Amino acid sequence: MGFLLLPLYFLSLLLIVFSAAVHGANSSASSMTPIPRDLYHSSGALLNEIEALASRHPDVLTMEKMRADNKGYAAEIVVITYNHVKKQTNNKSKFRILLSFGQHGRELITSEVALHLLSVLAKEQKMLSMQPTSFNKILENIVIKVVPMENLNGRKLVEGGELCERRNGRGVDLNRNWSVDWGKKEKDYDPYEENPGIAPFSEPEAQIMRKLAKSFEPHIWVNVHSGMEALFMPYDHKNSTPNGLTSRLMRSMLQDLNHRYFQDKCLVGSGGGSVGYLAHGTTTDYMYDIAKVPMAFTFEIYGDLSASSKDCFKMFNPVDKVTFNRVLNKWVATFLMLFEMVPSRLHSIHLAVSSVKLVPIGGNVVDGSLIGDSRESKKIEGLELGMQELRTYFRLFLLSSVLLMFMFCSRISKSKCRPACPNLAI
């Protein structure tokens, strides 16, 4: 009888463990806030709305699609260009601003801000705090390129139920796939969250963004994320900011934005020095160090620090209408103030280094146009990538040397042991 009871006991124990696991999974799933479909567009609907917006305002908005693929994985990125008087002035004589939203799939609120910003630029939405004349004056001397959803493939995974997914469609963090300090891993490195890919620019999305930055040569770069409220400048990969006048002006701009719209509540400073961890291979560090964008920023536009770490959607996105609208309006106003600052702040840099009126940092004057010194940046990028490859080969050499040494020592140990220890088990 005892022999019969023992299997029954183990069976009942397994059932208890299984039911507890199922209950835990269900309770975890039930604690996950779903996407509020009444607030957020699907990826397809949002991009369709942006395309329709561009078709209604061809005088100021143009749309293009950029594609790339690598080893069977493909990506497509929509780029919207805003140019207030594009038929009358050469773009190279204007200040150029490049904005990217939605680099991480789970940060849906960033793409909603992009849509709202484009609607305001097209004058389908109004900013009550700004008069039309001042609005037009701000925008007439700048060209803006907006990437509303950099990581479309990752966004689709989130919409399919993987609400914590930040990576692209094949599991690479796009904000770790750039070449500055690529592949370095901190003690708190999370291989799931921060997978940098097999090499710098292995991912089509990063390749597209690099190509866009090279062709457009922006004076201002902003990478828009969510997870907290912060206004960051370089660097992400070390606990410091750049030296010199440009760095001081960047910090001054961020402090002014923080005071005007956030009552000095946002974190301001370098990403690596403010966020609590170092990030290697980020887009903003590349834009500043390699692409030589005079001013490069990362904006973190929302974060619910009270949300459970498992409730990813609530942690990274507002879930009620009041907060949702407040985030949209506040950050669009922030961008408009940034656009207003650009000419005067960049002009301050050029007055300090030369008597030429409008020359980008590290740039040359050609017939009054603004062009970057692309040859120099290409040399620096090639050198940096070459050093990265040398470091990779050196690591592989060390690893193979250790393995060979281990095999050699093991072989010697066995040959010494054979005559003296004939009875040892294999």
GROMACS .gro file of C-alpha atoms in nm:
model
  426
    1MET     CA    1   0.000   0.000   0.000
    2GLY     CA    2   0.288   0.234   0.085
    3PHE     CA    3   0.436   0.178  -0.260
    4LEU     CA    4   0.108   0.294  -0.415
    5LEU     CA    5   0.087   0.605  -0.197
    6LEU     CA    6   0.439   0.726  -0.284
    7PRO     CA    7   0.374   0.787  -0.656
    8LEU     CA    8   0.041   0.951  -0.570
    9TYR     CA    9   0.222   1.183  -0.330
   10PHE     CA   10   0.474   1.294  -0.593
   11LEU     CA   11   0.195   1.334  -0.850
   12SER     CA   12  -0.001   1.561  -0.617
   13LEU     CA   13   0.316   1.759  -0.541
   14LEU     CA   14   0.379   1.811  -0.914
   15LEU     CA   15   0.019   1.927  -0.961
   16ILE     CA   16   0.059   2.181  -0.680
   17VAL     CA   17   0.384   2.316  -0.828
   18PHE     CA   18   0.229   2.331  -1.178
   19SER     CA   19  -0.083   2.512  -1.058
   20ALA     CA   20   0.132   2.761  -0.864
   21ALA     CA   21   0.340   2.830  -1.174
   22VAL     CA   22   0.029   2.880  -1.385
   23HIS     CA   23  -0.122   3.109  -1.121
   24GLY     CA   24   0.202   3.307  -1.103
   25ALA     CA   25   0.213   3.343  -1.479
   26ASN     CA   26  -0.152   3.449  -1.492
   27SER     CA   27  -0.111   3.698  -1.210
   28SER     CA   28   0.202   3.837  -1.379
   29ALA     CA   29   0.018   3.865  -1.709
   30SER     CA   30  -0.279   4.030  -1.540
   31SER     CA   31  -0.046   4.288  -1.379
   32MET     CA   32   0.083   4.390  -1.724
   33THR     CA   33  -0.094   4.703  -1.849
   34PRO     CA   34  -0.215   4.647  -2.208
   35ILE     CA   35  -0.173   4.909  -2.481
   36PRO     CA   36  -0.465   5.158  -2.452
   37ARG     CA   37  -0.587   5.143  -2.811
   38ASP     CA   38  -0.801   5.453  -2.762
   39LEU     CA   39  -0.483   5.658  -2.702
   40TYR     CA   40  -0.218   5.494  -2.916
   41HIS     CA   41  -0.208   5.434  -3.289
   42SER     CA   42  -0.093   5.102  -3.425
   43SER     CA   43   0.236   5.131  -3.611
   44GLY     CA   44   0.061   5.097  -3.946
   45ALA     CA   45  -0.207   5.353  -3.861
   46LEU     CA   46   0.048   5.605  -3.733
   47LEU     CA   47   0.267   5.581  -4.042
   48ASN     CA   48  -0.040   5.601  -4.268
   49GLU     CA   49  -0.152   5.916  -4.087
   50ILE     CA   50   0.193   6.070  -4.131
   51GLU     CA   51   0.190   5.984  -4.502
   52ALA     CA   52  -0.154   6.143  -4.539
   53LEU     CA   53  -0.030   6.451  -4.352
   54ALA     CA   54   0.262   6.487  -4.594
   55SER     CA   55   0.032   6.447  -4.895
   56ARG     CA   56  -0.195   6.725  -4.763
   57HIS     CA   57   0.099   6.965  -4.716
   58PRO     CA   58   0.344   6.907  -5.002
   59ASP     CA   59   0.455   7.270  -4.978
   60VAL     CA   60   0.630   7.207  -4.645
   61LEU     CA   61   0.647   6.827  -4.594
   62THR     CA   62   0.809   6.556  -4.804
   63MET     CA   63   0.826   6.186  -4.726
   64GLU     CA   64   1.076   5.920  -4.827
   65LYS     CA   65   1.130   5.556  -4.734
   66MET     CA   66   1.479   5.421  -4.681
   67ARG     CA   67   1.548   5.047  -4.690
   68ALA     CA   68   1.841   4.821  -4.604
   69ASP     CA   69   1.899   4.453  -4.538
   70ASN     CA   70   2.172   4.233  -4.396
   71LYS     CA   71   2.192   3.852  -4.391
   72GLY     CA   72   1.825   3.799  -4.461
   73TYR     CA   73   1.696   4.066  -4.222
   74ALA     CA   74   1.544   4.380  -4.375
   75ALA     CA   75   1.427   4.713  -4.236
   76GLU     CA   76   1.244   5.017  -4.371
   77ILE     CA   77   1.244   5.363  -4.215
   78VAL     CA   78   1.011   5.651  -4.303
   79VAL     CA   79   1.174   5.996  -4.306
   80ILE     CA   80   0.974   6.320  -4.314
   81THR     CA   81   1.144   6.646  -4.412
   82TYR     CA   82   1.000   6.980  -4.303
   83ASN     CA   83   1.117   7.284  -4.502
   84HIS     CA   84   0.923   7.606  -4.456
   85VAL     CA   85   1.035   7.775  -4.780
   86LYS     CA   86   1.203   7.487  -4.959
   87LYS     CA   87   1.159   7.626  -5.314
   88GLN     CA   88   1.334   7.955  -5.247
   89THR     CA   89   1.642   7.864  -5.045
   90ASN     CA   90   1.919   7.605  -5.064
   91ASN     CA   91   1.894   7.365  -4.771
   92LYS     CA   92   2.270   7.391  -4.713
   93SER     CA   93   2.227   7.755  -4.614
   94LYS     CA   94   1.985   7.662  -4.337
   95PHE     CA   95   2.028   7.510  -3.995
   96ARG     CA   96   1.960   7.138  -4.013
   97ILE     CA   97   1.798   6.933  -3.736
   98LEU     CA   98   1.763   6.554  -3.727
   99LEU     CA   99   1.518   6.392  -3.483
  100SER     CA  100   1.466   6.019  -3.425
  101PHE     CA  101   1.176   5.863  -3.236
  102GLY     CA  102   1.087   5.502  -3.157
  103GLN     CA  103   1.436   5.352  -3.153
  104HIS     CA  104   1.316   5.110  -2.884
  105GLY     CA  105   1.000   4.917  -2.967
  106ARG     CA  106   0.829   4.949  -2.628
  107GLU     CA  107   0.850   5.332  -2.618
  108LEU     CA  108   0.530   5.404  -2.811
  109ILE     CA  109   0.481   5.752  -2.666
  110THR     CA  110   0.785   5.881  -2.856
  111SER     CA  111   0.627   5.812  -3.197
  112GLU     CA  112   0.304   5.978  -3.082
  113VAL     CA  113   0.506   6.291  -3.000
  114ALA     CA  114   0.659   6.275  -3.351
  115LEU     CA  115   0.312   6.267  -3.509
  116HIS     CA  116   0.192   6.557  -3.295
  117LEU     CA  117   0.504   6.761  -3.377
  118LEU     CA  118   0.455   6.710  -3.751
  119SER     CA  119   0.090   6.810  -3.717
  120VAL     CA  120   0.196   7.133  -3.547
  121LEU     CA  121   0.463   7.203  -3.811
  122ALA     CA  122   0.199   7.152  -4.082
  123LYS     CA  123  -0.033   7.386  -3.884
  124GLU     CA  124  -0.307   7.126  -3.845
  125GLN     CA  125  -0.256   7.151  -3.469
  126LYS     CA  126  -0.198   7.480  -3.291
  127MET     CA  127   0.028   7.571  -3.003
  128LEU     CA  128  -0.173   7.819  -2.796
  129SER     CA  129   0.141   7.965  -2.640
  130MET     CA  130   0.285   8.077  -2.975
  131GLN     CA  131   0.176   8.349  -3.216
  132PRO     CA  132   0.169   8.260  -3.591
  133THR     CA  133   0.420   8.533  -3.683
  134SER     CA  134   0.681   8.417  -3.431
  135PHE     CA  135   0.611   8.055  -3.528
  136ASN     CA  136   0.687   8.130  -3.895
  137LYS     CA  137   0.997   8.329  -3.806
  138ILE     CA  138   1.139   8.040  -3.602
  139LEU     CA  139   1.093   7.788  -3.881
  140GLU     CA  140   1.196   7.986  -4.190
  141ASN     CA  141   1.569   7.932  -4.137
  142ILE     CA  142   1.573   7.563  -4.046
  143VAL     CA  143   1.521   7.226  -4.214
  144ILE     CA  144   1.401   6.938  -3.997
  145LYS     CA  145   1.416   6.569  -4.075
  146VAL     CA  146   1.195   6.350  -3.854
  147VAL     CA  147   1.222   5.973  -3.822
  148PRO     CA  148   0.890   5.894  -3.650
  149MET     CA  149   0.952   5.521  -3.595
  150GLU     CA  150   1.311   5.403  -3.628
  151ASN     CA  151   1.244   5.048  -3.506
  152LEU     CA  152   0.930   4.938  -3.691
  153ASN     CA  153   1.010   4.566  -3.665
  154GLY     CA  154   1.058   4.584  -3.290
  155ARG     CA  155   0.743   4.793  -3.254
  156LYS     CA  156   0.543   4.518  -3.426
  157LEU     CA  157   0.669   4.266  -3.169
  158VAL     CA  158   0.540   4.493  -2.892
  159GLU     CA  159   0.201   4.520  -3.063
  160GLY     CA  160   0.198   4.139  -3.083
  161GLY     CA  161   0.215   4.113  -2.704
  162GLU     CA  162   0.588   4.138  -2.618
  163LEU     CA  163   0.537   4.460  -2.423
  164CYS     CA  164   0.890   4.467  -2.277
  165GLU     CA  165   1.069   4.435  -2.611
  166ARG     CA  166   1.312   4.717  -2.684
  167ARG     CA  167   1.529   4.547  -2.948
  168ASN     CA  168   1.482   4.522  -3.323
  169GLY     CA  169   1.327   4.235  -3.515
  170ARG     CA  170   1.625   4.005  -3.463
  171GLY     CA  171   1.706   4.085  -3.103
  172VAL     CA  172   1.964   4.364  -3.128
  173ASP     CA  173   1.950   4.686  -2.927
  174LEU     CA  174   1.981   4.957  -3.192
  175ASN     CA  175   2.119   5.200  -2.935
  176ARG     CA  176   2.416   4.971  -2.875
  177ASN     CA  177   2.493   4.896  -3.243
  178TRP     CA  178   2.698   5.209  -3.322
  179SER     CA  179   3.076   5.219  -3.336
  180VAL     CA  180   3.185   5.442  -3.047
  181ASP     CA  181   3.307   5.205  -2.774
  182TRP     CA  182   3.099   4.926  -2.931
  183GLY     CA  183   3.076   4.590  -2.756
  184LYS     CA  184   3.214   4.691  -2.417
  185LYS     CA  185   3.020   4.530  -2.135
  186GLU     CA  186   2.975   4.672  -1.786
  187LYS     CA  187   2.933   4.457  -1.474
  188ASP     CA  188   2.555   4.510  -1.490
  189TYR     CA  189   2.541   4.423  -1.862
  190ASP     CA  190   2.215   4.253  -1.959
  191PRO     CA  191   2.274   4.035  -2.269
  192TYR     CA  192   1.901   4.025  -2.343
  193GLU     CA  193   1.831   4.397  -2.316
  194GLU     CA  194   2.161   4.533  -2.447
  195ASN     CA  195   2.265   4.292  -2.722
  196PRO     CA  196   2.497   4.508  -2.938
  197GLY     CA  197   2.487   4.281  -3.244
  198ILE     CA  198   2.774   4.091  -3.406
  199ALA     CA  199   2.954   4.410  -3.515
  200PRO     CA  200   2.903   4.787  -3.533
  201PHE     CA  201   2.631   4.870  -3.786
  202SER     CA  202   2.535   4.505  -3.830
  203GLU     CA  203   2.170   4.613  -3.822
  204PRO     CA  204   1.993   4.765  -4.125
  205GLU     CA  205   1.822   5.027  -3.907
  206ALA     CA  206   2.159   5.159  -3.785
  207GLN     CA  207   2.295   5.152  -4.140
  208ILE     CA  208   2.002   5.362  -4.262
  209MET     CA  209   2.039   5.617  -3.982
  210ARG     CA  210   2.414   5.648  -4.041
  211LYS     CA  211   2.351   5.705  -4.414
  212LEU     CA  212   2.087   5.967  -4.335
  213ALA     CA  213   2.318   6.153  -4.096
  214LYS     CA  214   2.603   6.153  -4.349
  215SER     CA  215   2.388   6.289  -4.632
  216PHE     CA  216   2.198   6.547  -4.425
  217GLU     CA  217   2.490   6.669  -4.209
  218PRO     CA  218   2.273   6.800  -3.922
  219HIS     CA  219   2.373   7.075  -3.684
  220ILE     CA  220   2.144   6.932  -3.414
  221TRP     CA  221   2.069   6.566  -3.337
  222VAL     CA  222   1.806   6.448  -3.086
  223ASN     CA  223   1.739   6.083  -3.004
  224VAL     CA  224   1.401   6.062  -2.830
  225HIS     CA  225   1.336   5.789  -2.571
  226SER     CA  226   1.117   5.722  -2.269
  227GLY     CA  227   1.176   5.561  -1.929
  228MET     CA  228   1.241   5.878  -1.728
  229GLU     CA  229   1.235   6.255  -1.772
  230ALA     CA  230   1.580   6.375  -1.870
  231LEU     CA  231   1.773   6.598  -2.107
  232PHE     CA  232   2.105   6.435  -2.188
  233MET     CA  233   2.414   6.539  -2.380
  234PRO     CA  234   2.725   6.331  -2.458
  235TYR     CA  235   2.871   6.110  -2.331
  236ASP     CA  236   2.686   5.785  -2.272
  237HIS     CA  237   2.993   5.558  -2.258
  238LYS     CA  238   3.177   5.753  -1.988
  239ASN     CA  239   3.096   5.962  -1.686
  240SER     CA  240   3.189   6.296  -1.837
  241THR     CA  241   3.083   6.562  -2.084
  242PRO     CA  242   3.289   6.710  -2.369
  243ASN     CA  243   3.512   7.009  -2.302
  244GLY     CA  244   3.490   7.355  -2.451
  245LEU     CA  245   3.240   7.620  -2.555
  246THR     CA  246   3.010   7.384  -2.746
  247SER     CA  247   2.963   7.165  -2.439
  248ARG     CA  248   2.884   7.465  -2.220
  249LEU     CA  249   2.629   7.590  -2.474
  250MET     CA  250   2.466   7.245  -2.494
  251ARG     CA  251   2.430   7.232  -2.117
  252SER     CA  252   2.297   7.589  -2.113
  253MET     CA  253   2.032   7.501  -2.373
  254LEU     CA  254   1.921   7.197  -2.174
  255GLN     CA  255   1.904   7.395  -1.852
  256ASP     CA  256   1.690   7.661  -2.021
  257LEU     CA  257   1.451   7.396  -2.156
  258ASN     CA  258   1.436   7.226  -1.819
  259HIS     CA  259   1.356   7.550  -1.639
  260ARG     CA  260   1.095   7.666  -1.892
  261TYR     CA  261   0.889   7.348  -1.929
  262PHE     CA  262   0.983   7.111  -1.646
  263GLN     CA  263   1.044   7.338  -1.345
  264ASP     CA  264   1.402   7.206  -1.322
  265LYS     CA  265   1.280   6.852  -1.251
  266CYS     CA  266   1.452   6.677  -1.543
  267LEU     CA  267   1.795   6.525  -1.508
  268VAL     CA  268   2.046   6.731  -1.708
  269GLY     CA  269   2.398   6.627  -1.802
  270SER     CA  270   2.580   6.341  -1.966
  271GLY     CA  271   2.388   6.015  -2.009
  272GLY     CA  272   2.674   5.816  -1.858
  273GLY     CA  273   2.700   6.046  -1.558
  274SER     CA  274   2.330   6.093  -1.487
  275VAL     CA  275   2.135   5.778  -1.570
  276GLY     CA  276   2.317   5.546  -1.330
  277TYR     CA  277   2.494   5.321  -1.583
  278LEU     CA  278   2.727   5.352  -1.882
  279ALA     CA  279   2.601   5.268  -2.231
  280HIS     CA  280   2.842   5.171  -2.509
  281GLY     CA  281   2.782   5.195  -2.882
  282THR     CA  282   2.506   5.458  -2.862
  283THR     CA  283   2.378   5.673  -3.146
  284THR     CA  284   2.427   6.007  -2.971
  285ASP     CA  285   2.795   5.941  -2.892
  286TYR     CA  286   2.853   5.849  -3.258
  287MET     CA  287   2.674   6.160  -3.382
  288TYR     CA  288   2.890   6.381  -3.163
  289ASP     CA  289   3.228   6.208  -3.187
  290ILE     CA  290   3.230   6.062  -3.540
  291ALA     CA  291   2.964   6.242  -3.744
  292LYS     CA  292   3.076   6.569  -3.581
  293VAL     CA  293   2.725   6.700  -3.522
  294PRO     CA  294   2.786   7.023  -3.327
  295MET     CA  295   2.510   6.954  -3.074
  296ALA     CA  296   2.386   6.602  -3.000
  297PHE     CA  297   2.120   6.520  -2.740
  298THR     CA  298   1.910   6.238  -2.598
  299PHE     CA  299   1.570   6.335  -2.460
  300GLU     CA  300   1.388   6.102  -2.220
  301ILE     CA  301   1.030   6.224  -2.235
  302TYR     CA  302   0.834   6.011  -1.986
  303GLY     CA  303   0.874   5.751  -1.714
  304ASP     CA  304   0.652   5.607  -1.443
  305LEU     CA  305   0.900   5.519  -1.169
  306SER     CA  306   0.621   5.375  -0.953
  307ALA     CA  307   0.535   5.108  -1.210
  308SER     CA  308   0.644   4.748  -1.158
  309SER     CA  309   0.954   4.649  -1.353
  310LYS     CA  310   0.739   4.378  -1.514
  311ASP     CA  311   0.473   4.629  -1.622
  312CYS     CA  312   0.677   4.764  -1.910
  313PHE     CA  313   0.408   4.950  -2.098
  314LYS     CA  314   0.310   5.155  -1.792
  315MET     CA  315   0.674   5.217  -1.704
  316PHE     CA  316   0.757   5.368  -2.045
  317ASN     CA  317   0.425   5.517  -2.161
  318PRO     CA  318   0.140   5.722  -2.008
  319VAL     CA  319  -0.181   5.520  -1.980
  320ASP     CA  320  -0.441   5.790  -1.910
  321LYS     CA  321  -0.563   6.059  -2.147
  322VAL     CA  322  -0.471   6.359  -1.932
  323THR     CA  323  -0.108   6.252  -1.890
  324PHE     CA  324  -0.088   6.142  -2.253
  325ASN     CA  325  -0.198   6.486  -2.382
  326ARG     CA  326   0.023   6.667  -2.132
  327VAL     CA  327   0.330   6.476  -2.254
  328LEU     CA  328   0.247   6.550  -2.618
  329ASN     CA  329   0.194   6.922  -2.566
  330LYS     CA  330   0.484   6.977  -2.328
  331TRP     CA  331   0.742   6.803  -2.546
  332VAL     CA  332   0.624   6.958  -2.873
  333ALA     CA  333   0.660   7.298  -2.703
  334THR     CA  334   1.008   7.191  -2.590
  335PHE     CA  335   1.109   7.106  -2.946
  336LEU     CA  336   0.978   7.438  -3.076
  337MET     CA  337   1.182   7.624  -2.813
  338LEU     CA  338   1.484   7.416  -2.916
  339PHE     CA  339   1.430   7.518  -3.279
  340GLU     CA  340   1.412   7.881  -3.170
  341MET     CA  341   1.743   7.850  -2.982
  342VAL     CA  342   1.939   7.689  -3.266
  343PRO     CA  343   2.041   7.992  -3.478
  344SER     CA  344   2.153   8.213  -3.189
  345ARG     CA  345   2.339   7.939  -2.999
  346LEU     CA  346   2.524   7.808  -3.302
  347HIS     CA  347   2.599   8.165  -3.406
  348SER     CA  348   2.760   8.218  -3.062
  349ILE     CA  349   2.998   7.930  -3.130
  350HIS     CA  350   3.103   8.067  -3.467
  351LEU     CA  351   3.154   8.419  -3.333
  352ALA     CA  352   3.388   8.270  -3.074
  353VAL     CA  353   3.602   8.082  -3.327
  354SER     CA  354   3.588   8.305  -3.636
  355SER     CA  355   3.434   8.613  -3.787
  356VAL     CA  356   3.238   8.405  -4.040
  357LYS     CA  357   2.866   8.426  -3.974
  358LEU     CA  358   2.730   8.076  -4.039
  359VAL     CA  359   2.982   7.795  -4.038
  360PRO     CA  360   2.917   7.462  -3.863
  361ILE     CA  361   3.165   7.340  -3.606
  362GLY     CA  362   3.441   7.155  -3.789
  363GLY     CA  363   3.306   7.285  -4.120
  364ASN     CA  364   3.425   7.492  -4.416
  365VAL     CA  365   3.274   7.787  -4.601
  366VAL     CA  366   3.192   7.728  -4.967
  367ASP     CA  367   3.000   8.011  -5.137
  368GLY     CA  368   2.826   8.095  -4.809
  369SER     CA  369   2.686   7.744  -4.770
  370LEU     CA  370   2.706   7.531  -4.459
  371ILE     CA  371   2.892   7.208  -4.516
  372GLY     CA  372   3.063   6.971  -4.274
  373ASP     CA  373   3.420   6.849  -4.312
  374SER     CA  374   3.307   6.505  -4.423
  375ARG     CA  375   3.653   6.390  -4.534
  376GLU     CA  376   3.794   6.441  -4.186
  377SER     CA  377   3.498   6.265  -4.021
  378LYS     CA  378   3.536   5.972  -4.260
  379LYS     CA  379   3.904   5.940  -4.169
  380ILE     CA  380   3.819   5.945  -3.797
  381GLU     CA  381   3.540   5.692  -3.844
  382GLY     CA  382   3.766   5.460  -4.047
  383LEU     CA  383   4.039   5.481  -3.782
  384GLU     CA  384   3.790   5.418  -3.503
  385LEU     CA  385   3.640   5.115  -3.680
  386GLY     CA  386   3.989   4.983  -3.755
  387MET     CA  387   4.084   5.005  -3.389
  388GLN     CA  388   3.761   4.827  -3.297
  389GLU     CA  389   3.848   4.539  -3.533
  390LEU     CA  390   4.201   4.519  -3.392
  391ARG     CA  391   4.062   4.494  -3.039
  392THR     CA  392   3.827   4.215  -3.150
  393TYR     CA  393   4.109   4.020  -3.317
  394PHE     CA  394   4.330   4.067  -3.010
  395ARG     CA  395   4.058   3.924  -2.784
  396LEU     CA  396   4.019   3.623  -3.013
  397PHE     CA  397   4.399   3.574  -3.012
  398LEU     CA  398   4.408   3.576  -2.631
  399LEU     CA  399   4.119   3.331  -2.610
  400SER     CA  400   4.278   3.089  -2.859
  401SER     CA  401   4.613   3.114  -2.676
  402VAL     CA  402   4.450   3.025  -2.345
  403LEU     CA  403   4.273   2.727  -2.502
  404LEU     CA  404   4.594   2.602  -2.664
  405MET     CA  405   4.784   2.639  -2.337
  406PHE     CA  406   4.511   2.449  -2.153
  407MET     CA  407   4.521   2.165  -2.408
  408PHE     CA  408   4.904   2.152  -2.394
  409CYS     CA  409   4.912   2.139  -2.014
  410SER     CA  410   4.638   1.877  -2.007
  411ARG     CA  411   4.834   1.660  -2.251
  412ILE     CA  412   5.154   1.683  -2.042
  413SER     CA  413   4.958   1.602  -1.727
  414LYS     CA  414   4.811   1.286  -1.881
  415SER     CA  415   5.148   1.165  -2.018
  416LYS     CA  416   5.307   1.202  -1.673
  417CYS     CA  417   5.022   1.024  -1.504
  418ARG     CA  418   5.000   0.712  -1.721
  419PRO     CA  419   5.293   0.497  -1.585
  420ALA     CA  420   5.238   0.588  -1.220
  421CYS     CA  421   4.858   0.565  -1.206
  422PRO     CA  422   4.742   0.270  -1.419
  423ASN     CA  423   4.420   0.211  -1.225
  424LEU     CA  424   4.262   0.565  -1.258
  425ALA     CA  425   3.914   0.573  -1.414
  426ILE     CA  426   3.874   0.752  -1.745
   0.00000   0.00000   0.00000
